[in-house]
């Protein structure tokens, strides 16, 4: 736990793993590609879950639970879907001591099992819309895994909605995209670009995939959430029809959308520094740690007692902890809570007690702020909101400063290597040009903006006319 | 949705399924033995989770997440454990398009994967205790399944704690047993007997299993939660040792404990009636439904408006809904909410509006109570608490009236068939006598009381001396 953290600019990938280890968030398990989410990491997931769940419910969604297992034949019903997911599936062939007649895959995503169920739930337009979300584990067999960012099993939420019209489905897809953007910006303090995926990058089975993309501190892009308009693809595959108001039989329109424990990776990489984890206050499970300090044994009781008095009415109002462990020195404790990303540390020594003050230390800036003990809690709460905003602003400035426009392919190729970043490029829409990019620069089109400035220009690859720029970057 | 509910005394098993269908809680899925937990059912699970999670955290536990997959070799490390669980396992043999070198089982319970992890976390007594809980899905391949009560996949929580001494582990086991009892009695309104399982009935790998047992309305017993003292069994199997304060190397002591979505089945069977679901108010996701009633079109707006006014300040205080759907008649709505187990229905017609009153209807008794509109919310809240207590008292009286002492084996055999119930019997402790019971009566020893009245008597099977009575009943 006291081992050092590699500096970001020395080895970014190792820094990321070191921050996770120092904050005790997760570790690789003995099971290939699976992680153990340790209590400190899981507490962040609980914060994420609680807030997103509130936002889903506020927009009319309810939770449900569908089976972990999907009969292989279900997966095969939607052609693009099976092509996209079959290679990643874990397959159960035996159970209860016997070989199964039909193998079952562990859900990599639940469209097929859910639409096979919706078939029985939907007859008439009166049964629509269905607005269901599920919190669950899913499995995708990954060759190269990385804690939180890409693991064989991960936790996520997946929304699956059913609608009577194409327009309603599109509105739902965009509504959730808005929820994801708000969550990223207001809670994760992570500015995101929102837009549409290219056909090559869209979800296997979707008509259109929208997503939010955030820039990490290595200037790479992390896809943080996706919202898919599935059109009638799954309704056709599972023959889910409804009688509309005029009595006509139609296929149902679908959406699906999800975010996962990957968001914890995004949080770690958005704000942390060379001293360890930095968390935006709104998603920090523990917001304040108060460290009473004493030199003489004789001062100990008084300082501890003052700490208890000071926080006596805090219990229902803020998540805090008093670290009055006797066997560790203050410096050790400062370091420990810093690594764990607790937003605010309060130091209180005998002189502070005498002067009716404390010293408040911001995790993000290291700034030390003396504060009177009177009305301390509202001051702390105000400071936490300030930190939340500051983290967002810093991330926004960082991203904006590393986002460029490029019109020359050679210059782009060089710039994406060094310094790296996001690049707005003209692209004609031809998948061949998209492939060319990817092969020569290892970068991908992250999004096509939905309401981007229309601007004529030549495709950076082939020179043919393009109507708008797209966002390109390397990604996780 | 409008189909009838079989009467309890005609066909109890069908009644149970009818209540679930009428309340739209869950259904069988196309995947053998797995269920779909529908939004109404999942909302109950969310209520259960939220309360238990609070209770676990209040007793010092934190949540974490361990992998779904367990290497087959792990399961085999604890002899009793593998014997108990291997026959029920689902096995993944292929993944990512290849045959796995070592098959993996889907966790039927997580002791083995967790203790293989704890091995790396524990070196010294300073690393103890570990007090971790996990909310997860598990899979046990069952031949005969029944919604909520026994399904191939189910949702649960499983606590896994590690301790330095046998005494601490025993204290933890009993502490959680207390949490389960409090939850059952205070939230589920289900009186439970607590005690120890016989060796035959204990968890595979435990030293001692404690449990809570509730009586359903068919007089059968449902095991609602178990808390296991695992002793050093899993620490030995996975070689998990720690240095104690004197520097000596010892194996770690363990507990594990869990409750599952089976609790929803227990809720359904404890309180529901021939009109459908009855839920204890504390676990009812929707506590109140207000139904404005009008005969003339002209009265509609006024009644609706009054309903909105009346509940204007309720939103953060109670979960309620106004059912002002125009296309259904009041009688249809009454029936619908009754089937769904909403504890309180408020009826308000034009005459009520004129008289500044409403009619409040209790779901449990059907009693209609006129109430003034003034201070309605606190009256409702008081009534909900009253209903919670009344449900518990009724269940307690029902159980006590169906709990007998029996000293003659023939009489017991006849009585357990008709009328059925719980029976306090003398048992000498010999597994042969236990087996005899089970074969001839289809009943099992549900618990050995922990602090039962000591009473000498002859074993009801063999006549040898017994020190205390044990509780016997048929079970799910």
Short mmCIF file of C-alpha atoms in Angstrom, two decimals, chain A:
data_model
loop_
_atom_site.label_atom_id
_atom_site.label_comp_id
_atom_site.label_asym_id
_atom_site.label_seq_id
_atom_site.Cartn_x
_atom_site.Cartn_y
_atom_site.Cartn_z
CA UNK A 1 0.00 0.00 0.00
CA UNK A 2 2.90 2.36 0.48
CA UNK A 3 4.47 1.59 -2.84
CA UNK A 4 5.11 4.52 -5.15
CA UNK A 5 3.09 5.76 -8.06
CA UNK A 6 4.80 5.99 -11.44
CA UNK A 7 4.65 9.51 -12.84
CA UNK A 8 2.09 10.16 -15.57
CA UNK A 9 4.62 11.53 -18.00
CA UNK A 10 6.99 8.61 -17.48
CA UNK A 11 4.62 5.74 -18.12
CA UNK A 12 0.97 6.62 -18.38
CA UNK A 13 -0.30 3.03 -18.52
CA UNK A 14 1.66 2.09 -15.42
CA UNK A 15 0.55 5.28 -13.66
CA UNK A 16 -3.07 4.24 -14.23
CA UNK A 17 -2.49 0.83 -12.68
CA UNK A 18 -0.50 2.33 -9.82
CA UNK A 19 -3.27 4.81 -8.99
CA UNK A 20 -5.78 1.95 -8.87
CA UNK A 21 -3.49 -0.12 -6.67
CA UNK A 22 -2.65 2.79 -4.34
CA UNK A 23 -6.34 3.63 -3.91
CA UNK A 24 -7.11 -0.07 -3.50
CA UNK A 25 -9.90 0.00 -6.07
CA UNK A 26 -9.52 -3.32 -7.90
CA UNK A 27 -7.16 -6.10 -8.86
CA UNK A 28 -6.86 -8.81 -11.46
CA UNK A 29 -8.38 -12.08 -10.35
CA UNK A 30 -7.07 -15.57 -10.88
CA UNK A 31 -9.81 -15.97 -13.50
CA UNK A 32 -8.43 -14.80 -16.83
CA UNK A 33 -9.53 -11.28 -17.71
CA UNK A 34 -11.86 -10.89 -14.72
CA UNK A 35 -11.26 -8.36 -11.98
CA UNK A 36 -12.09 -8.20 -8.32
CA UNK A 37 -13.71 -4.86 -7.56
CA UNK A 38 -12.48 -4.10 -4.05
CA UNK A 39 -14.58 -2.18 -1.51
CA UNK A 40 -13.04 1.22 -2.36
CA UNK A 41 -13.73 0.70 -6.05
CA UNK A 42 -17.17 -0.77 -5.52
CA UNK A 43 -18.16 2.21 -3.35
CA UNK A 44 -17.55 4.45 -6.38
CA UNK A 45 -19.73 2.14 -8.49
CA UNK A 46 -22.47 2.45 -5.87
CA UNK A 47 -22.30 6.25 -6.15
CA UNK A 48 -22.52 6.01 -9.94
CA UNK A 49 -25.40 3.54 -9.76
CA UNK A 50 -27.40 5.55 -7.26
CA UNK A 51 -27.24 8.75 -9.30
CA UNK A 52 -27.87 7.15 -12.70
CA UNK A 53 -30.71 5.11 -11.25
CA UNK A 54 -32.33 8.32 -9.99
CA UNK A 55 -31.94 9.89 -13.42
CA UNK A 56 -33.40 6.86 -15.22
CA UNK A 57 -36.37 6.78 -12.88
CA UNK A 58 -36.91 10.52 -13.22
CA UNK A 59 -37.21 9.94 -16.98
CA UNK A 60 -39.86 7.24 -16.54
CA UNK A 61 -37.81 4.05 -16.55
CA UNK A 62 -38.20 1.06 -14.26
CA UNK A 63 -35.78 -1.75 -13.44
CA UNK A 64 -36.25 -5.44 -14.16
CA UNK A 65 -34.08 -8.52 -14.48
CA UNK A 66 -33.65 -10.97 -17.36
CA UNK A 67 -31.72 -14.26 -17.44
CA UNK A 68 -27.93 -14.47 -17.59
CA UNK A 69 -28.17 -17.25 -20.16
CA UNK A 70 -29.08 -16.85 -23.80
CA UNK A 71 -29.81 -19.88 -26.00
CA UNK A 72 -27.28 -19.85 -28.87
CA UNK A 73 -30.10 -19.86 -31.40
CA UNK A 74 -31.40 -16.53 -30.07
CA UNK A 75 -28.10 -14.81 -30.64
CA UNK A 76 -28.17 -15.98 -34.22
CA UNK A 77 -31.49 -14.39 -35.08
CA UNK A 78 -30.12 -10.94 -35.82
CA UNK A 79 -27.41 -11.27 -38.46
CA UNK A 80 -25.22 -8.28 -37.59
CA UNK A 81 -25.63 -8.89 -33.89
CA UNK A 82 -24.34 -12.46 -33.97
CA UNK A 83 -21.45 -11.46 -36.19
CA UNK A 84 -20.45 -8.78 -33.71
CA UNK A 85 -20.84 -10.77 -30.52
CA UNK A 86 -20.43 -14.49 -31.21
CA UNK A 87 -16.61 -14.36 -31.27
CA UNK A 88 -16.60 -12.88 -27.75
CA UNK A 89 -19.03 -15.28 -26.11
CA UNK A 90 -18.48 -17.63 -23.20
CA UNK A 91 -20.52 -20.78 -23.74
CA UNK A 92 -22.12 -23.12 -21.21
CA UNK A 93 -22.25 -26.62 -22.66
CA UNK A 94 -22.83 -28.68 -19.52
CA UNK A 95 -25.04 -28.20 -16.51
CA UNK A 96 -26.35 -30.35 -13.70
CA UNK A 97 -23.87 -33.03 -14.73
CA UNK A 98 -25.26 -33.36 -18.25
CA UNK A 99 -24.49 -32.05 -21.69
CA UNK A 100 -27.07 -29.43 -22.69
CA UNK A 101 -29.16 -30.07 -25.78
CA UNK A 102 -28.57 -26.49 -26.84
CA UNK A 103 -25.53 -24.59 -25.61
CA UNK A 104 -26.17 -21.28 -23.89
CA UNK A 105 -24.03 -18.19 -24.06
CA UNK A 106 -23.48 -15.92 -21.09
CA UNK A 107 -25.10 -12.61 -22.08
CA UNK A 108 -22.63 -10.25 -23.75
CA UNK A 109 -25.63 -7.86 -23.91
CA UNK A 110 -29.30 -8.70 -23.54
CA UNK A 111 -31.14 -7.55 -26.66
CA UNK A 112 -31.91 -11.09 -27.81
CA UNK A 113 -33.18 -12.53 -24.54
CA UNK A 114 -35.17 -9.38 -23.86
CA UNK A 115 -36.79 -9.13 -27.29
CA UNK A 116 -37.70 -12.81 -27.15
CA UNK A 117 -39.55 -11.86 -23.95
CA UNK A 118 -41.06 -8.61 -25.20
CA UNK A 119 -42.68 -10.68 -27.92
CA UNK A 120 -45.08 -11.99 -25.27
CA UNK A 121 -45.64 -8.64 -23.65
CA UNK A 122 -46.58 -6.62 -26.68
CA UNK A 123 -49.77 -7.02 -28.67
CA UNK A 124 -51.23 -3.56 -28.97
CA UNK A 125 -50.07 0.06 -29.02
CA UNK A 126 -51.54 0.18 -25.51
CA UNK A 127 -48.67 -2.03 -24.33
CA UNK A 128 -46.16 0.58 -25.48
CA UNK A 129 -43.84 2.15 -24.62
CA UNK A 130 -41.88 -0.28 -22.46
CA UNK A 131 -39.13 1.60 -20.63
CA UNK A 132 -36.98 -0.92 -18.81
CA UNK A 133 -33.46 -0.82 -17.43
CA UNK A 134 -31.41 -3.66 -15.99
CA UNK A 135 -28.38 -3.57 -13.67
CA UNK A 136 -26.37 -6.67 -14.45
CA UNK A 137 -23.09 -8.40 -15.18
CA UNK A 138 -22.14 -9.26 -18.75
CA UNK A 139 -19.31 -11.27 -20.26
CA UNK A 140 -17.27 -10.55 -23.39
CA UNK A 141 -14.23 -12.69 -23.92
CA UNK A 142 -11.44 -10.15 -24.37
CA UNK A 143 -7.89 -10.97 -25.33
CA UNK A 144 -6.27 -7.85 -23.90
CA UNK A 145 -7.82 -6.69 -20.67
CA UNK A 146 -7.21 -3.67 -18.48
CA UNK A 147 -8.75 -2.99 -15.07
CA UNK A 148 -12.14 -1.25 -15.43
CA UNK A 149 -11.54 -0.27 -19.07
CA UNK A 150 -11.85 -3.69 -20.61
CA UNK A 151 -12.50 -6.84 -18.63
CA UNK A 152 -14.02 -10.18 -19.53
CA UNK A 153 -16.83 -9.74 -17.03
CA UNK A 154 -18.05 -6.28 -16.21
CA UNK A 155 -20.97 -4.65 -14.44
CA UNK A 156 -23.24 -2.30 -16.28
CA UNK A 157 -26.75 -1.08 -16.80
CA UNK A 158 -28.54 -1.78 -20.03
CA UNK A 159 -31.76 -0.04 -20.98
CA UNK A 160 -34.09 -1.75 -23.44
CA UNK A 161 -37.11 0.18 -24.60
CA UNK A 162 -39.92 -0.57 -27.03
CA UNK A 163 -41.90 2.05 -28.94
CA UNK A 164 -44.76 2.41 -31.40
CA UNK A 165 -43.02 4.81 -33.76
CA UNK A 166 -39.60 5.49 -35.20
CA UNK A 167 -39.79 9.01 -33.91
CA UNK A 168 -40.45 7.96 -30.33
CA UNK A 169 -37.52 5.56 -30.45
CA UNK A 170 -35.26 8.30 -31.75
CA UNK A 171 -36.46 10.66 -29.02
CA UNK A 172 -35.74 8.02 -26.38
CA UNK A 173 -32.26 7.39 -27.80
CA UNK A 174 -31.49 11.10 -27.62
CA UNK A 175 -33.07 11.54 -24.19
CA UNK A 176 -30.74 8.93 -22.74
CA UNK A 177 -27.77 10.41 -24.58
CA UNK A 178 -28.68 13.61 -22.74
CA UNK A 179 -28.83 11.78 -19.41
CA UNK A 180 -25.38 10.33 -20.06
CA UNK A 181 -23.94 13.70 -21.04
CA UNK A 182 -25.43 15.36 -17.96
CA UNK A 183 -24.10 12.61 -15.74
CA UNK A 184 -20.61 12.80 -17.26
CA UNK A 185 -20.43 16.56 -17.01
CA UNK A 186 -22.25 17.25 -13.76
CA UNK A 187 -21.19 14.22 -11.74
CA UNK A 188 -18.00 12.87 -13.29
CA UNK A 189 -16.81 16.42 -14.02
CA UNK A 190 -15.83 15.04 -17.43
CA UNK A 191 -16.60 17.16 -20.48
CA UNK A 192 -17.74 14.98 -23.36
CA UNK A 193 -18.28 15.27 -27.07
CA UNK A 194 -21.57 13.75 -28.14
CA UNK A 195 -22.41 12.46 -31.57
CA UNK A 196 -23.05 9.55 -33.87
CA UNK A 197 -20.80 6.56 -34.51
CA UNK A 198 -19.87 5.64 -38.08
CA UNK A 199 -21.42 2.47 -39.45
CA UNK A 200 -18.15 0.70 -38.84
CA UNK A 201 -18.13 1.65 -35.17
CA UNK A 202 -21.82 1.32 -34.36
CA UNK A 203 -23.38 -1.37 -32.18
CA UNK A 204 -23.89 -4.69 -33.94
CA UNK A 205 -27.60 -4.62 -34.74
CA UNK A 206 -28.23 -0.88 -34.38
CA UNK A 207 -29.55 1.50 -36.98
CA UNK A 208 -27.62 4.31 -35.32
CA UNK A 209 -25.37 4.53 -32.28
CA UNK A 210 -24.92 7.76 -30.34
CA UNK A 211 -22.18 8.10 -27.78
CA UNK A 212 -20.33 10.33 -25.39
CA UNK A 213 -16.54 10.53 -25.68
CA UNK A 214 -14.22 11.97 -23.04
CA UNK A 215 -10.54 12.83 -23.30
CA UNK A 216 -8.21 11.17 -20.84
CA UNK A 217 -4.97 12.75 -19.62
CA UNK A 218 -2.93 10.90 -22.24
CA UNK A 219 -5.10 12.69 -24.81
CA UNK A 220 -6.78 9.48 -25.84
CA UNK A 221 -10.52 9.14 -26.15
CA UNK A 222 -12.65 6.94 -23.93
CA UNK A 223 -16.13 6.01 -25.06
CA UNK A 224 -18.11 6.43 -21.85
CA UNK A 225 -21.64 5.54 -22.84
CA UNK A 226 -23.66 4.54 -25.88
CA UNK A 227 -27.31 4.94 -26.81
CA UNK A 228 -28.56 2.90 -29.75
CA UNK A 229 -31.55 3.39 -31.99
CA UNK A 230 -32.20 -0.22 -32.99
CA UNK A 231 -35.02 0.59 -35.39
CA UNK A 232 -37.12 -2.50 -36.09
CA UNK A 233 -34.12 -4.84 -36.36
CA UNK A 234 -34.72 -6.83 -33.20
CA UNK A 235 -38.50 -6.72 -33.54
CA UNK A 236 -38.07 -8.29 -36.99
CA UNK A 237 -35.59 -10.86 -35.74
CA UNK A 238 -37.97 -11.94 -32.96
CA UNK A 239 -41.18 -11.17 -34.80
CA UNK A 240 -42.46 -8.66 -32.29
CA UNK A 241 -45.45 -6.85 -33.73
CA UNK A 242 -48.23 -4.68 -32.38
CA UNK A 243 -51.56 -3.45 -33.60
CA UNK A 244 -51.39 0.30 -34.01
CA UNK A 245 -54.31 2.67 -33.36
CA UNK A 246 -55.61 2.14 -36.86
CA UNK A 247 -55.57 -1.65 -36.37
CA UNK A 248 -52.55 -2.23 -38.61
CA UNK A 249 -49.88 -4.74 -37.56
CA UNK A 250 -46.40 -3.19 -37.29
CA UNK A 251 -43.00 -4.17 -36.00
CA UNK A 252 -42.01 -2.50 -32.75
CA UNK A 253 -39.23 0.11 -32.58
CA UNK A 254 -36.41 -0.41 -30.11
CA UNK A 255 -33.59 1.34 -28.32
CA UNK A 256 -30.86 0.10 -26.04
CA UNK A 257 -28.25 1.99 -24.07
CA UNK A 258 -25.60 1.35 -21.46
CA UNK A 259 -22.75 2.48 -19.30
CA UNK A 260 -20.47 0.20 -17.33
CA UNK A 261 -17.80 -0.06 -14.65
CA UNK A 262 -15.56 1.41 -17.36
CA UNK A 263 -16.78 4.76 -15.99
CA UNK A 264 -14.60 4.14 -12.94
CA UNK A 265 -11.61 3.93 -15.27
CA UNK A 266 -12.73 7.18 -16.88
CA UNK A 267 -12.95 8.84 -13.47
CA UNK A 268 -9.49 7.64 -12.49
CA UNK A 269 -7.93 8.87 -15.73
CA UNK A 270 -9.78 12.18 -15.92
CA UNK A 271 -8.66 13.78 -12.71
CA UNK A 272 -5.99 11.82 -10.85
CA UNK A 273 -2.43 13.07 -10.47
CA UNK A 274 1.02 11.78 -9.57
CA UNK A 275 -0.02 11.52 -5.92
CA UNK A 276 -2.88 9.17 -6.70
CA UNK A 277 -6.62 9.20 -7.10
CA UNK A 278 -8.57 12.44 -7.47
CA UNK A 279 -12.35 12.07 -7.42
CA UNK A 280 -15.00 14.64 -8.23
CA UNK A 281 -16.71 15.32 -4.87
CA UNK A 282 -20.18 14.28 -6.05
CA UNK A 283 -18.99 10.74 -6.77
CA UNK A 284 -16.57 10.42 -3.86
CA UNK A 285 -17.94 7.84 -1.39
CA UNK A 286 -15.98 9.47 1.43
CA UNK A 287 -15.93 13.24 1.06
CA UNK A 288 -14.03 14.44 4.10
CA UNK A 289 -11.43 12.99 6.43
CA UNK A 290 -10.67 14.82 9.66
CA UNK A 291 -7.25 14.15 11.15
CA UNK A 292 -6.75 15.26 14.74
CA UNK A 293 -3.03 15.90 15.36
CA UNK A 294 -1.14 15.78 18.63
CA UNK A 295 2.50 15.76 19.61
CA UNK A 296 2.20 15.12 23.32
CA UNK A 297 0.16 12.27 24.69
CA UNK A 298 -1.51 14.88 26.91
CA UNK A 299 -2.95 16.68 23.90
CA UNK A 300 -4.47 13.58 22.38
CA UNK A 301 -7.70 13.31 24.32
CA UNK A 302 -8.55 16.96 23.96
CA UNK A 303 -7.95 17.01 20.21
CA UNK A 304 -9.93 13.83 19.67
CA UNK A 305 -12.75 15.17 21.75
CA UNK A 306 -12.82 18.41 19.80
CA UNK A 307 -12.97 16.45 16.53
CA UNK A 308 -15.98 14.53 17.83
CA UNK A 309 -17.71 17.72 18.98
CA UNK A 310 -17.06 19.49 15.71
CA UNK A 311 -18.65 16.72 13.66
CA UNK A 312 -21.39 15.78 16.10
CA UNK A 313 -24.19 16.93 13.80
CA UNK A 314 -22.54 15.90 10.51
CA UNK A 315 -23.66 12.30 10.45
CA UNK A 316 -26.72 12.58 8.26
CA UNK A 317 -25.37 15.42 6.20
CA UNK A 318 -22.05 14.38 4.73
CA UNK A 319 -19.94 11.28 4.38
CA UNK A 320 -16.88 11.83 6.59
CA UNK A 321 -14.44 9.98 8.76
CA UNK A 322 -12.29 10.91 11.72
CA UNK A 323 -8.88 9.28 11.44
CA UNK A 324 -7.63 9.23 15.00
CA UNK A 325 -5.62 6.04 14.69
CA UNK A 326 -2.87 6.13 17.21
CA UNK A 327 -0.33 3.91 15.51
CA UNK A 328 0.24 6.12 12.46
CA UNK A 329 1.84 9.56 12.20
CA UNK A 330 -0.08 12.43 10.56
CA UNK A 331 2.15 12.44 7.46
CA UNK A 332 1.37 8.78 6.83
CA UNK A 333 -2.33 9.47 7.14
CA UNK A 334 -2.20 12.51 4.82
CA UNK A 335 -0.52 10.38 2.19
CA UNK A 336 -2.95 7.51 2.60
CA UNK A 337 -6.10 9.60 2.15
CA UNK A 338 -4.51 11.52 -0.69
CA UNK A 339 -3.86 8.29 -2.60
CA UNK A 340 -7.46 7.29 -2.00
CA UNK A 341 -8.81 10.48 -3.49
CA UNK A 342 -10.76 11.83 -0.51
CA UNK A 343 -11.62 15.36 -1.71
CA UNK A 344 -11.09 17.23 1.55
CA UNK A 345 -8.70 16.66 4.42
CA UNK A 346 -9.17 18.60 7.63
CA UNK A 347 -6.14 18.94 9.89
CA UNK A 348 -6.64 19.98 13.49
CA UNK A 349 -3.77 20.26 15.94
CA UNK A 350 -3.61 21.68 19.49
CA UNK A 351 -2.98 25.20 18.19
CA UNK A 352 -6.01 24.97 15.90
CA UNK A 353 -8.10 23.77 18.81
CA UNK A 354 -6.94 26.76 20.85
CA UNK A 355 -7.66 29.17 18.00
CA UNK A 356 -11.07 27.67 17.17
CA UNK A 357 -9.95 26.93 13.63
CA UNK A 358 -8.94 24.07 11.37
CA UNK A 359 -6.84 23.73 8.23
CA UNK A 360 -8.73 22.47 5.22
CA UNK A 361 -6.72 20.87 2.42
CA UNK A 362 -8.08 20.43 -1.11
CA UNK A 363 -7.11 17.14 -2.73
CA UNK A 364 -7.20 18.56 -6.24
CA UNK A 365 -4.92 21.57 -5.74
CA UNK A 366 -3.21 20.81 -2.44
CA UNK A 367 -4.25 24.28 -1.30
CA UNK A 368 -4.37 24.73 2.48
CA UNK A 369 -7.22 26.90 3.68
CA UNK A 370 -7.57 27.92 7.34
CA UNK A 371 -11.22 27.99 8.34
CA UNK A 372 -13.02 28.94 11.54
CA UNK A 373 -14.67 26.02 13.31
CA UNK A 374 -17.94 27.89 13.37
CA UNK A 375 -20.23 26.95 10.51
CA UNK A 376 -17.58 24.59 9.22
CA UNK A 377 -19.97 22.16 7.53
CA UNK A 378 -21.61 24.68 5.15
CA UNK A 379 -18.16 26.03 4.28
CA UNK A 380 -16.98 22.51 3.49
CA UNK A 381 -20.04 21.83 1.39
CA UNK A 382 -19.50 25.02 -0.55
CA UNK A 383 -15.87 24.13 -1.11
CA UNK A 384 -16.84 20.68 -2.39
CA UNK A 385 -19.13 22.27 -4.97
CA UNK A 386 -16.33 24.64 -5.91
CA UNK A 387 -13.96 21.71 -6.38
CA UNK A 388 -16.54 19.89 -8.49
CA UNK A 389 -16.75 22.90 -10.80
CA UNK A 390 -13.01 23.47 -10.86
CA UNK A 391 -12.34 19.86 -11.83
CA UNK A 392 -14.77 20.16 -14.69
CA UNK A 393 -13.26 23.44 -15.85
CA UNK A 394 -9.72 22.07 -15.71
CA UNK A 395 -10.72 18.99 -17.67
CA UNK A 396 -12.54 21.16 -20.19
CA UNK A 397 -9.55 23.44 -20.68
CA UNK A 398 -7.25 20.45 -20.99
CA UNK A 399 -9.44 18.88 -23.62
CA UNK A 400 -10.03 22.06 -25.56
CA UNK A 401 -6.33 22.84 -25.63
CA UNK A 402 -5.70 19.37 -27.05
CA UNK A 403 -8.40 19.50 -29.70
CA UNK A 404 -7.27 20.65 -33.13
CA UNK A 405 -8.51 21.15 -36.63
CA UNK A 406 -6.39 19.48 -39.27
CA UNK A 407 -6.60 19.70 -43.04
CA UNK A 408 -3.40 18.02 -44.13
CA UNK A 409 -3.09 14.28 -43.71
CA UNK A 410 0.69 14.24 -43.13
CA UNK A 411 0.42 16.92 -40.49
CA UNK A 412 -2.43 15.06 -38.84
CA UNK A 413 -0.46 11.79 -38.86
CA UNK A 414 2.45 13.46 -37.17
CA UNK A 415 0.33 15.43 -34.70
CA UNK A 416 -1.70 12.46 -33.53
CA UNK A 417 1.55 10.78 -32.54
CA UNK A 418 2.86 13.85 -30.81
CA UNK A 419 1.38 15.69 -29.01
CA UNK A 420 -1.76 13.59 -29.64
CA UNK A 421 -5.28 14.77 -29.01
CA UNK A 422 -8.61 15.12 -30.75
CA UNK A 423 -8.70 16.23 -34.37
CA UNK A 424 -11.58 17.66 -36.35
CA UNK A 425 -11.11 16.40 -39.88
CA UNK A 426 -13.10 16.50 -43.07
CA UNK A 427 -14.25 13.04 -44.08
CA UNK A 428 -16.25 12.24 -47.19
CA UNK A 429 -18.23 9.42 -45.56
CA UNK A 430 -16.54 6.60 -47.48
CA UNK A 431 -15.63 3.61 -45.31
CA UNK A 432 -12.45 3.13 -47.36
CA UNK A 433 -11.17 6.50 -46.20
CA UNK A 434 -12.19 5.60 -42.65
CA UNK A 435 -10.18 2.37 -42.89
CA UNK A 436 -7.23 4.20 -44.33
CA UNK A 437 -7.11 6.52 -41.34
CA UNK A 438 -7.28 3.71 -38.92
CA UNK A 439 -4.53 1.71 -40.59
CA UNK A 440 -2.11 4.54 -40.96
CA UNK A 441 -2.75 6.47 -37.76
CA UNK A 442 -4.25 3.92 -35.34
CA UNK A 443 -6.88 6.57 -34.76
CA UNK A 444 -10.61 6.17 -35.33
CA UNK A 445 -13.53 8.40 -36.00
CA UNK A 446 -14.94 8.88 -32.51
CA UNK A 447 -18.08 10.76 -33.52
CA UNK A 448 -19.90 12.47 -36.30
CA UNK A 449 -21.36 15.55 -34.61
CA UNK A 450 -25.16 15.70 -34.61
CA UNK A 451 -25.46 19.41 -34.85
CA UNK A 452 -21.96 20.28 -36.01
CA UNK A 453 -21.29 23.42 -37.92
CA UNK A 454 -21.87 22.58 -41.58
CA UNK A 455 -18.66 23.33 -43.41
CA UNK A 456 -17.72 22.28 -46.89
CA UNK A 457 -14.23 20.92 -47.36
CA UNK A 458 -12.16 18.21 -49.00
CA UNK A 459 -11.91 14.77 -47.33
CA UNK A 460 -8.53 14.66 -45.67
CA UNK A 461 -7.87 11.24 -47.19
CA UNK A 462 -9.30 11.30 -50.73
CA UNK A 463 -10.05 14.97 -51.31
CA UNK A 464 -13.68 14.37 -52.26
CA UNK A 465 -16.28 16.80 -50.88
CA UNK A 466 -17.21 16.57 -47.20
CA UNK A 467 -20.12 18.40 -45.57
CA UNK A 468 -18.77 18.57 -42.03
CA UNK A 469 -15.82 17.66 -39.89
CA UNK A 470 -15.73 14.53 -37.73
CA UNK A 471 -13.85 13.97 -34.48
CA UNK A 472 -10.84 11.66 -34.71
CA UNK A 473 -8.61 10.36 -31.96
CA UNK A 474 -6.83 7.35 -30.58
CA UNK A 475 -8.94 5.46 -28.12
CA UNK A 476 -9.08 2.82 -25.44
#
